C-alpha positions as semicolon CSV with decimal commas, in nm:
position;residue;x (nm);y (nm);z (nm)
1;P;2,314;-0,726;0,959
2;A;2,195;-0,772;0,615
3;R;2,424;-0,500;0,435
4;D;2,710;-0,640;0,627
5;K;2,580;-1,029;0,490
6;I;2,565;-0,880;0,186
7;A;2,896;-0,762;0,164
8;H;3,082;-1,072;0,338
9;I;2,912;-1,274;0,083
10;L;3,063;-1,054;-0,228
11;E;3,412;-1,054;-0,035
12;Q;3,414;-1,462;-0,089
13;Q;3,298;-1,440;-0,412
14;G;3,591;-1,241;-0,526
15;G;3,362;-0,901;-0,512
16;A;3,406;-0,531;-0,323
17;G;3,171;-0,572;-0,052
18;E;3,290;-0,217;0,024
19;D;3,221;-0,068;-0,306
20;I;2,805;-0,164;-0,276
21;G;2,673;0,151;-0,116
22;R;2,928;0,359;-0,426
23;R;2,750;0,138;-0,702
24;I;2,395;0,029;-0,580
25;R;2,175;0,323;-0,490
26;I;1,802;0,235;-0,338
27;L;1,604;0,571;-0,390
28;Q;1,286;0,566;-0,203
29;I;1,036;0,849;-0,318
30;A;0,753;0,982;-0,019
31;A;0,878;0,732;0,183
32;R;0,792;0,816;0,586
33;P;0,945;0,774;0,863
34;T;0,971;0,435;1,042
35;D;1,094;0,393;1,437
36;L;1,330;0,153;1,434
37;K;1,248;0,044;1,802
38;L;0,895;0,014;1,707
39;F;0,949;-0,177;1,351
40;Q;1,157;-0,436;1,622
41;R;0,948;-0,478;1,848
42;L;0,679;-0,560;1,601
43;S;0,871;-0,778;1,473
44;R;0,924;-0,953;1,766
45;A;0,536;-0,993;1,871
46;L;0,474;-1,105;1,540
47;F;0,661;-1,373;1,495
48;E;0,611;-1,488;1,851
49;R;0,239;-1,419;1,764
50;R;0,147;-1,262;2,076
51;R;-0,087;-0,993;2,104
52;I;-0,025;-0,595;2,124
53;S;-0,158;-0,291;2,263
54;V;-0,091;0,039;2,015
55;L;-0,252;0,366;2,031
56;Y;-0,360;0,453;1,587
57;H;-0,353;0,811;1,477
58;G;-0,573;0,743;1,146
59;R;-0,510;1,019;0,894
60;E;-0,850;1,030;0,770
61;R;-1,062;1,169;1,060
62;D;-0,752;1,265;1,238
63;K;-0,835;1,072;1,572
64;I;-0,659;0,812;1,831
65;T;-0,804;0,524;1,955
66;E;-0,681;0,266;2,133
67;R;-0,628;-0,075;1,971
68;N;-0,531;-0,462;2,044
69;V;-0,462;-0,669;1,780
70;S;-0,292;-0,941;1,651
71;P;-0,061;-0,878;1,392
72;Q;-0,083;-1,099;1,082
73;R;0,186;-0,949;0,800
74;L;0,406;-0,694;0,812
75;I;0,392;-0,536;0,486
76;Y;0,686;-0,333;0,237
77;Y;0,486;-0,111;-0,025
78;R;0,521;0,167;-0,224
79;S;0,837;0,231;0,005
80;N;0,632;0,262;0,316
81;W;0,574;-0,006;0,621
82;Y;0,221;-0,155;0,694
83;L;0,106;-0,391;0,921
84;D;-0,183;-0,654;0,852
85;A;-0,354;-0,752;1,179
86;W;-0,699;-0,860;1,327
87;C;-0,815;-0,562;1,550
88;H;-1,048;-0,694;1,797
89;L;-1,204;-0,360;1,901
90;R;-1,363;-0,322;1,520
91;K;-1,360;-0,731;1,507
92;E;-1,229;-0,744;1,168
93;L;-0,846;-0,744;0,927
94;R;-0,712;-0,367;0,956
95;S;-0,417;-0,231;0,789
96;F;-0,193;0,018;0,994
97;S;0,071;0,260;0,890
98;L;0,349;0,189;1,142
99;D;0,422;0,544;1,100
100;R;0,113;0,612;1,273
101;L;0,124;0,326;1,495
102;H;0,279;0,339;1,870
103;L;0,337;0,028;2,066
104;V;0,203;0,020;2,428
105;D;0,245;-0,308;2,514
106;T;0,308;-0,665;2,376
107;L;0,015;-0,842;2,560
108;E;0,053;-1,169;2,735
109;Q;-0,240;-1,325;2,508
110;T;-0,176;-1,538;2,180
111;A;-0,255;-1,370;1,920
112;R;-0,547;-1,443;1,664
113;E;-0,434;-1,682;1,399
114;C;-0,577;-1,572;1,040
115;S;-0,524;-1,835;0,731
116;D;-0,303;-1,730;0,421
117;N;-0,600;-1,749;0,213
118;S;-0,804;-1,482;0,437
119;L;-0,522;-1,230;0,421
120;D;-0,471;-1,262;0,114
121;K;-0,873;-1,227;-0,005
122;H;-0,896;-0,903;0,209
123;F;-0,585;-0,725;0,129
124;T;-0,444;-0,832;-0,207
125;R;-0,747;-0,919;-0,414
126;T;-0,817;-0,538;-0,435
127;Y;-0,609;-0,285;-0,548
128;G;-0,338;-0,161;-0,314
129;I;-0,330;-0,094;0,033
130;F;-0,675;0,006;0,070
131;A;-0,848;-0,342;0,122
132;G;-1,171;-0,507;0,087
133;E;-1,360;-0,689;-0,145
134;P;-1,344;-0,647;-0,521
135;A;-1,706;-0,466;-0,579
136;N;-1,608;-0,346;-0,875
137;T;-1,361;-0,339;-1,183
138;A;-1,292;0,000;-1,312
139;V;-1,197;0,001;-1,694
140;L;-0,921;0,273;-1,804
141;R;-0,798;0,391;-2,156
142;F;-0,534;0,503;-2,224
143;T;-0,377;0,748;-2,505
144;P;-0,124;0,576;-2,785
145;D;0,166;0,738;-2,619
146;A;0,103;0,665;-2,238
147;A;0,010;0,324;-2,357
148;R;0,380;0,235;-2,424
149;W;0,485;0,230;-2,035
150;V;0,131;0,138;-1,914
151;A;0,135;-0,197;-2,138
152;D;0,438;-0,323;-1,969
153;E;0,392;-0,226;-1,584
154;Q;0,118;-0,397;-1,319
155;W;-0,110;-0,238;-1,127
156;H;-0,279;-0,554;-0,983
157;P;-0,221;-0,883;-1,045
158;A;-0,534;-1,028;-1,203
159;Q;-0,585;-0,701;-1,416
160;Q;-0,633;-0,798;-1,823
161;G;-0,523;-0,541;-2,067
162;K;-0,541;-0,523;-2,468
163;V;-0,416;-0,269;-2,690
164;L;-0,628;-0,103;-2,903
165;K;-0,692;-0,013;-3,287
166;D;-0,567;0,330;-3,269
167;G;-0,214;0,188;-3,057
168;G;-0,403;0,333;-2,724
169;F;-0,385;0,096;-2,448
170;E;-0,709;-0,069;-2,246
171;L;-0,666;-0,178;-1,864
172;C;-0,900;-0,354;-1,644
173;I;-0,849;-0,388;-1,193
174;P;-1,005;-0,432;-1,019
175;Y;-1,076;-0,259;-0,671
176;G;-1,294;-0,228;-0,343
177;D;-1,159;0,134;-0,192
178;P;-1,079;0,347;-0,500
179;T;-0,912;0,613;-0,336
180;E;-0,573;0,483;-0,379
181;L;-0,654;0,382;-0,720
182;I;-0,763;0,753;-0,802
183;M;-0,435;0,882;-0,691
184;D;-0,237;0,664;-0,977
185;I;-0,487;0,739;-1,257
186;L;-0,452;1,149;-1,239
187;K;-0,126;1,095;-1,208
188;Y;-0,175;1,038;-1,590
189;G;-0,370;1,356;-1,631
190;P;-0,494;1,377;-2,010
191;E;-0,353;1,024;-2,109
192;V;-0,614;0,867;-1,948
193;E;-0,969;0,822;-1,918
194;V;-1,173;0,634;-1,673
195;M;-1,484;0,458;-1,907
196;K;-1,635;0,194;-1,605
197;P;-1,801;0,232;-1,366
198;K;-1,977;0,579;-1,333
199;K;-1,898;0,602;-0,984
200;L;-1,547;0,592;-1,066
201;R;-1,554;0,811;-1,333
202;D;-1,701;1,116;-1,221
203;A;-1,517;1,083;-0,866
204;V;-1,205;1,105;-1,116
205;V;-1,418;1,437;-1,344
206;E;-1,467;1,611;-1,003
207;R;-1,075;1,573;-0,846
208;L;-0,950;1,747;-1,187
209;K;-1,271;2,049;-1,158
210;A;-1,168;2,064;-0,808
211;A;-0,777;2,135;-0,940
212;S;-0,853;2,342;-1,193
213;R;-1,108;2,535;-0,984
214;Q;-0,732;2,627;-0,723
215;Y;-0,588;2,710;-1,027
216;R;-0,797;3,021;-1,170
217;K;-0,816;3,116;-0,812
218;K;-0,531;3,200;-0,826
């Protein structure tokens, strides 16, 4: 429906609506499949403010649990969809990846309402999709070569950065759960060094050592 609407608007303004697919491409990297019917049912429950019963398969523990949740927001992040919700089982805010979610039923109960401030505080103050209080600040130092790109990137809305005398770049990022931050740090390999905190630095060092061991085995 959105595509048809855009094509109609372009045609009214003298543009070639049917040319959109040829002239504009959106390439999604590492996108996981989202079931359209699931998305529609979740959207309806979200806007009707209804609780839902779901089965959720968590990757980390490889375990399926049944939850009653109050949907708060649908989030599109890094080419994938997530549901931010109040989990009545855990009695706290949780984020669920839609590709791991199976909707059992839409319940008659009214969804618990969480304020925008509480949602922003929980989900957007720290790094990435892994939410929580920003208990730490990562200090990352990039080489002059990497600085040309990193200085123009936004890793986090509350980040702080400065250009160093040698042409490198220092980036400070608040975070809670370090999982996703570590993945992004590793992408830069030898072009970045974790200066603080020590716990994060040690975790990155261990990952690099483990990767090196994999190649030595071969």
